[in-house]
PDB file of C-alpha atoms in Angstrom:
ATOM      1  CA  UNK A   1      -2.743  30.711 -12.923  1.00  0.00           C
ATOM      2  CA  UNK A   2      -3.053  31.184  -9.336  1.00  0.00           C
ATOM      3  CA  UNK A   3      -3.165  27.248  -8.590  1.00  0.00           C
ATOM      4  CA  UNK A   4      -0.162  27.074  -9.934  1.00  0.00           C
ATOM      5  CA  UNK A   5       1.834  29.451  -8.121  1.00  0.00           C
ATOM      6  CA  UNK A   6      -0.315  28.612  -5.169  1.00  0.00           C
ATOM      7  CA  UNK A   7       1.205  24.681  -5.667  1.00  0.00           C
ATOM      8  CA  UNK A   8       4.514  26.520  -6.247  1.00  0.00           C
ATOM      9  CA  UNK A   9       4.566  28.312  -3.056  1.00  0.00           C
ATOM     10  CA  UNK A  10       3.609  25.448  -0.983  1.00  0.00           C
ATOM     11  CA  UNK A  11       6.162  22.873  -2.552  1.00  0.00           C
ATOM     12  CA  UNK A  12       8.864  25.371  -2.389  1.00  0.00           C
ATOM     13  CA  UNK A  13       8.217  25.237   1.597  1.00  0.00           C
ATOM     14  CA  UNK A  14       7.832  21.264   1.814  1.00  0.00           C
ATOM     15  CA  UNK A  15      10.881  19.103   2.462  1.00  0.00           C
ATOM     16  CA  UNK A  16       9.033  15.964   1.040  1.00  0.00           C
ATOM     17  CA  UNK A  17       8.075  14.473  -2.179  1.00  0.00           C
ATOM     18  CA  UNK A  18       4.484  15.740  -3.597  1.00  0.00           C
ATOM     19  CA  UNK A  19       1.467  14.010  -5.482  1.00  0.00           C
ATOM     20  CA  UNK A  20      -0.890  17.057  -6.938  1.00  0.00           C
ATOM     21  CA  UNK A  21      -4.499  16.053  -8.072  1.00  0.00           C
ATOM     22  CA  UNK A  22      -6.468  18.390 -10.512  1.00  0.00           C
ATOM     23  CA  UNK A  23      -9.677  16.759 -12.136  1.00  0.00           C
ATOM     24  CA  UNK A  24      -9.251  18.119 -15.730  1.00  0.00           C
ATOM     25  CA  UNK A  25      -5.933  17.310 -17.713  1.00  0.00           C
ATOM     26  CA  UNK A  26      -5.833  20.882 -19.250  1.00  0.00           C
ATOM     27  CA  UNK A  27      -5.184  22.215 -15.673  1.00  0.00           C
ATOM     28  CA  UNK A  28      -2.660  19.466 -14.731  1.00  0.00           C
ATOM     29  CA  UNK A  29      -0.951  20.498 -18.246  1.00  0.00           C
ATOM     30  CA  UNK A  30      -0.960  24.101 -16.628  1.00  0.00           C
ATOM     31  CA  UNK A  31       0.407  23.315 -13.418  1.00  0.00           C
ATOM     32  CA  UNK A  32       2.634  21.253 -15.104  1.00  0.00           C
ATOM     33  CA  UNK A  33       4.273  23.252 -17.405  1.00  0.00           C
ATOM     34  CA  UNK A  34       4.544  26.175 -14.568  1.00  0.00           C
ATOM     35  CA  UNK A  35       6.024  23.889 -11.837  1.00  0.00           C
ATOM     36  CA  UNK A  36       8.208  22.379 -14.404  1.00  0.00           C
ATOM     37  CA  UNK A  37       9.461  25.398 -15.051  1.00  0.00           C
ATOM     38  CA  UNK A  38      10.161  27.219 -12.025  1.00  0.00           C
ATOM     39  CA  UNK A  39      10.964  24.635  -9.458  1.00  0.00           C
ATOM     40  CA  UNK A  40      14.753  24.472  -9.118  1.00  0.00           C
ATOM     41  CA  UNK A  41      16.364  20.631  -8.070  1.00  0.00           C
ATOM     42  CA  UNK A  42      12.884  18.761  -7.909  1.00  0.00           C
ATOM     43  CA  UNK A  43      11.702  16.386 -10.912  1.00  0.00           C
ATOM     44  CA  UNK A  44       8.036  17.374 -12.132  1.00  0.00           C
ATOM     45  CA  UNK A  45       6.280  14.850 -14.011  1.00  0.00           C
ATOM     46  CA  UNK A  46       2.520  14.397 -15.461  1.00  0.00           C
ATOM     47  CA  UNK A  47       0.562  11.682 -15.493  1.00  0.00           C
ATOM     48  CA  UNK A  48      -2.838  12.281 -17.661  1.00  0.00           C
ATOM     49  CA  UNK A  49      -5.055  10.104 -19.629  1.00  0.00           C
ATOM     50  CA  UNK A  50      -2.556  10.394 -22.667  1.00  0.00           C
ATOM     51  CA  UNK A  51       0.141   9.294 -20.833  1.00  0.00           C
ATOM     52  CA  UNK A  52       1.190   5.881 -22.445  1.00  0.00           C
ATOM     53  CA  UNK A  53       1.334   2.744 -19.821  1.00  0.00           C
ATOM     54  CA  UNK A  54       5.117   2.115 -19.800  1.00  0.00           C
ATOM     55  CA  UNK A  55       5.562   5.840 -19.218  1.00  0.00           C
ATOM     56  CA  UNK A  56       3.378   5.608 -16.447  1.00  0.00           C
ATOM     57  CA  UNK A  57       5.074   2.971 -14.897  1.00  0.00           C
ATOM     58  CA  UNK A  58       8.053   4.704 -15.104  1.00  0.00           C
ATOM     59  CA  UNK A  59       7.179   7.959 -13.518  1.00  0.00           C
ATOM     60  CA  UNK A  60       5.986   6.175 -10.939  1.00  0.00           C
ATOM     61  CA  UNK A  61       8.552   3.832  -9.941  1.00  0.00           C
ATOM     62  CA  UNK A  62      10.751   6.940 -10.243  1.00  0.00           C
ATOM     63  CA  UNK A  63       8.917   8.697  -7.667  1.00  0.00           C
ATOM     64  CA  UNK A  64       8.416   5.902  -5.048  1.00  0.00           C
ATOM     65  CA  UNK A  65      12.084   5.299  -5.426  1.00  0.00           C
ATOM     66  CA  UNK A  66      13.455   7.569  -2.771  1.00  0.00           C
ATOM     67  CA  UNK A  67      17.357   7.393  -4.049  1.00  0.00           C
ATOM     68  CA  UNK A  68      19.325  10.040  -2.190  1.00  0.00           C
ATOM     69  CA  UNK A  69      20.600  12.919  -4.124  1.00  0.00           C
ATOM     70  CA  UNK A  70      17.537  13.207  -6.979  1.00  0.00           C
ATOM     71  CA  UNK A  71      16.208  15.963  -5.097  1.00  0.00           C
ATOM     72  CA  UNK A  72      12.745  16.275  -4.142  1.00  0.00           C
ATOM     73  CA  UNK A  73      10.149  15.086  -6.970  1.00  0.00           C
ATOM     74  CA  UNK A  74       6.262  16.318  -7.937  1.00  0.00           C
ATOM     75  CA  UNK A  75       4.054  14.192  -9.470  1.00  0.00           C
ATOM     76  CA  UNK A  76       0.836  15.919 -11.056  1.00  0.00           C
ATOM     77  CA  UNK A  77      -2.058  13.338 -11.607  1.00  0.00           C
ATOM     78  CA  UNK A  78      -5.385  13.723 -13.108  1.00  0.00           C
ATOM     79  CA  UNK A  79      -8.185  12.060 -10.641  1.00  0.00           C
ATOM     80  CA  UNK A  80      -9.408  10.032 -13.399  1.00  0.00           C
ATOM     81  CA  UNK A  81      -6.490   7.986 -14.270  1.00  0.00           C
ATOM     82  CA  UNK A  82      -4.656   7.811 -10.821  1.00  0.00           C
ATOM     83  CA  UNK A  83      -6.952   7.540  -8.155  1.00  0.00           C
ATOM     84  CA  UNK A  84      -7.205   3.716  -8.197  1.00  0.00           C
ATOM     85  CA  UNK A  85      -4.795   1.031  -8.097  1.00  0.00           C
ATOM     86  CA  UNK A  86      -1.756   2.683  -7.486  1.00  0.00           C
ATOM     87  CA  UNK A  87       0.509   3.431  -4.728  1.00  0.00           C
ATOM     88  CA  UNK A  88       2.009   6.497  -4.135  1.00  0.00           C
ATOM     89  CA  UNK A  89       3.179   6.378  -0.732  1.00  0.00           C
ATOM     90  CA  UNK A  90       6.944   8.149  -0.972  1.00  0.00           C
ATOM     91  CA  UNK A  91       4.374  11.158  -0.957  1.00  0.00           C
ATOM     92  CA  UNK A  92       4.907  13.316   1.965  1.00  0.00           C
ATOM     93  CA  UNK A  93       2.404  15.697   1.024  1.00  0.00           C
ATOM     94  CA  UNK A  94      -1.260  15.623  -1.589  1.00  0.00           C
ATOM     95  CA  UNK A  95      -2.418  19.163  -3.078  1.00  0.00           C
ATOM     96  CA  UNK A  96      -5.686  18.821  -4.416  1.00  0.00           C
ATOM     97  CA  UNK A  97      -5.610  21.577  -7.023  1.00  0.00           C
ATOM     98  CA  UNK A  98      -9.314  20.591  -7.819  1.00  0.00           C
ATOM     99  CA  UNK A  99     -11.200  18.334  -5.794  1.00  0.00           C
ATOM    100  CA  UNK A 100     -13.061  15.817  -7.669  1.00  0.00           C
ATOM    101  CA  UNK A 101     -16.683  16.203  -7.834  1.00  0.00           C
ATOM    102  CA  UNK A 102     -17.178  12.056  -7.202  1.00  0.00           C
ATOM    103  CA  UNK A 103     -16.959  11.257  -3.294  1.00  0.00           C
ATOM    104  CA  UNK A 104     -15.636   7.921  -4.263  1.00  0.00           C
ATOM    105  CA  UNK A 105     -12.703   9.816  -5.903  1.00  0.00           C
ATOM    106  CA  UNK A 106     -12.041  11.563  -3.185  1.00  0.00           C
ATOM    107  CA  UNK A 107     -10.958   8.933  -1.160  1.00  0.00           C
ATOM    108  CA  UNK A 108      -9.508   7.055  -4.039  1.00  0.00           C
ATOM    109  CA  UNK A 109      -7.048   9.859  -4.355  1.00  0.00           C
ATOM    110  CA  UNK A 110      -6.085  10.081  -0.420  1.00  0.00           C
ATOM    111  CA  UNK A 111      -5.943   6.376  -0.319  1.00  0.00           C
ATOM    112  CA  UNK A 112      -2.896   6.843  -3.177  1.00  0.00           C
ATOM    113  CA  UNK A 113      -0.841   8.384  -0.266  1.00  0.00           C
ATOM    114  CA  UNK A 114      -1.900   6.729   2.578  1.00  0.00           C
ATOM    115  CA  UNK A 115      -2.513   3.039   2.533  1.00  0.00           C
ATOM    116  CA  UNK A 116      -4.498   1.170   5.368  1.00  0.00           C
ATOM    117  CA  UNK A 117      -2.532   0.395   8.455  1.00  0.00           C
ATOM    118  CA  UNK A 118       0.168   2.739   7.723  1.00  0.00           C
ATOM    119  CA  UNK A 119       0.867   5.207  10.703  1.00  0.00           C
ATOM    120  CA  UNK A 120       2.157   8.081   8.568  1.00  0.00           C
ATOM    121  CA  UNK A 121       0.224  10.945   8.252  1.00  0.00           C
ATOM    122  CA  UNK A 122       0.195  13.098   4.867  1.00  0.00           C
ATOM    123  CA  UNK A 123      -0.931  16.220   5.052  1.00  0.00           C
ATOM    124  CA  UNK A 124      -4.045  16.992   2.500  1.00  0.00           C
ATOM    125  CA  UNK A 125      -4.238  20.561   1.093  1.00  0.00           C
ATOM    126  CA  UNK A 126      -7.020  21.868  -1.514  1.00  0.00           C
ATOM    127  CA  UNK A 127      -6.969  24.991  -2.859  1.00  0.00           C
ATOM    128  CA  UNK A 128     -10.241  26.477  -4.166  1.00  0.00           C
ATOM    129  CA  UNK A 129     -11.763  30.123  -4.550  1.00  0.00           C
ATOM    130  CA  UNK A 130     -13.750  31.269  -2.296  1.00  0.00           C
ATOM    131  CA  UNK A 131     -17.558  31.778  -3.874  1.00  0.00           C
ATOM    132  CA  UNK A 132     -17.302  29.196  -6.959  1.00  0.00           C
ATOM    133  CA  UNK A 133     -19.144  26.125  -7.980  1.00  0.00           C
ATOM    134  CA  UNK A 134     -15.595  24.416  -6.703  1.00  0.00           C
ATOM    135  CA  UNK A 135     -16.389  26.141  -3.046  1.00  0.00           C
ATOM    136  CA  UNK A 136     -19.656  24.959  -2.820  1.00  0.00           C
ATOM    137  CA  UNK A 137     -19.147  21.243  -3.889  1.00  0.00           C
ATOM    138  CA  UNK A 138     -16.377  21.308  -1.508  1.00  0.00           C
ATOM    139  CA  UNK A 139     -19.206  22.148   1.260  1.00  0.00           C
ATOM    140  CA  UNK A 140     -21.391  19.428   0.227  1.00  0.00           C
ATOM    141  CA  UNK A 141     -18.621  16.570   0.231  1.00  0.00           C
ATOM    142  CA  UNK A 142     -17.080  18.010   3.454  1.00  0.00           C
ATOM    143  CA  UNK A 143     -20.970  17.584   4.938  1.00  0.00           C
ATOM    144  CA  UNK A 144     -20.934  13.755   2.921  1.00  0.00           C
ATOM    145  CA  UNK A 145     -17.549  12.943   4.889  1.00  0.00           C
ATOM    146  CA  UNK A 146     -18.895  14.016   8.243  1.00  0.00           C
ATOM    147  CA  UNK A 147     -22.114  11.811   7.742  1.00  0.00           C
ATOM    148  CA  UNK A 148     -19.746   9.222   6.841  1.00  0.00           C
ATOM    149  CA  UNK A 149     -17.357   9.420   9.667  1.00  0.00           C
ATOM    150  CA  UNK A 150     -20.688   9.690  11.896  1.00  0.00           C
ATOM    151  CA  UNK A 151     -22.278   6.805  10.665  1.00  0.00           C
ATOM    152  CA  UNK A 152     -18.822   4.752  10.867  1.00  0.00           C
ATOM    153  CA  UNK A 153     -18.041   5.265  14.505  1.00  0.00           C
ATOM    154  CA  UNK A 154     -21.552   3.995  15.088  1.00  0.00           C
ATOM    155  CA  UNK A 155     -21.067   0.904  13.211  1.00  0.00           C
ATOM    156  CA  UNK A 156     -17.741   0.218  15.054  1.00  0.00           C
ATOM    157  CA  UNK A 157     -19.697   1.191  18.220  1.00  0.00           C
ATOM    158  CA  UNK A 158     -22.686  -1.409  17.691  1.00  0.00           C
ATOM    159  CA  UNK A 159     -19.502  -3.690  16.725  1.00  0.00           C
ATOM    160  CA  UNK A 160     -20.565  -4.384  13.238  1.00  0.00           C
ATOM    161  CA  UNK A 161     -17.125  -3.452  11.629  1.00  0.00           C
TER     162      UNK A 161
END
């Protein structure tokens, strides 16, 4: 698939660890099984719906673990099951390999890399083709996050936040 290789390509450049979203689980199983096998000295792991609770845990206490000499580490997530409640902040860079369609989601999933106060910037990449139903709901919710943004610095301006 070319989302894979595209996440290939850009993790193969990155010197940090890496949380990759995809909405549907048969497309994290994709990227998945593609990164997992053609990334050399970086631990892939999947976390889908299916994935059992102790496994979960696992995976991601291994990735926020940062212990010198395990190499760089991927974790692939489907929006559904990791966008709440869960920390992943050893991330030093999110691939959204399909957006999710739910705004809410959206920043659900960038919160999981970024928590509130923190100074560290992660870089946020999507990768969508050009002319698809993808494109165009990325159009919409890039329009929904300007409104948002707009509408915020007004609040904080009338000094209601």
């Amino acid at each position: 698939s070319n989302k894979a290789t595209a996440c290939k390509e850009i993790i193969d450049d990155a010197d940090c660890n890496v949380v990759v979203f995809a909405e549907h689980s048969k497309v994290a199983g994709m990227i998945y099984r593609y990164l997992d096998d053609k990334l050399e000295n970086t631990t892939v792991r999947i976390i889908t719906g299916d994935t059992r609770q102790p496994t979960r845990l696992a995976y991601i206490a291994e990735f926020q673990a940062d212990i010198k000499g395990w190499g760089k580490h991927v974790l692939i997530c489907t929006t559904g099951t990791m966008s709440e409640s869960v920390s992943l902040t050893n991330a030093g860079l999110l691939i959204f390999a399909q957006e999710p369609a739910s705004m809410q989601q959206f920043i659900q999933c960038r919160g999981r890399v970024r928590r509130i106060g923190s100074n560290v910037v992660v870089p946020v990449i999507s990768l969508r083709s050009r002319g698809t139903v993808e494109d165009k709901l990325a159009g919409k919710m890039s329009l929904k996050l300007d409104f948002l943004r707009e509408y915020l610095l007004q609040m904080k301006g009338d000094k209601c936040l």
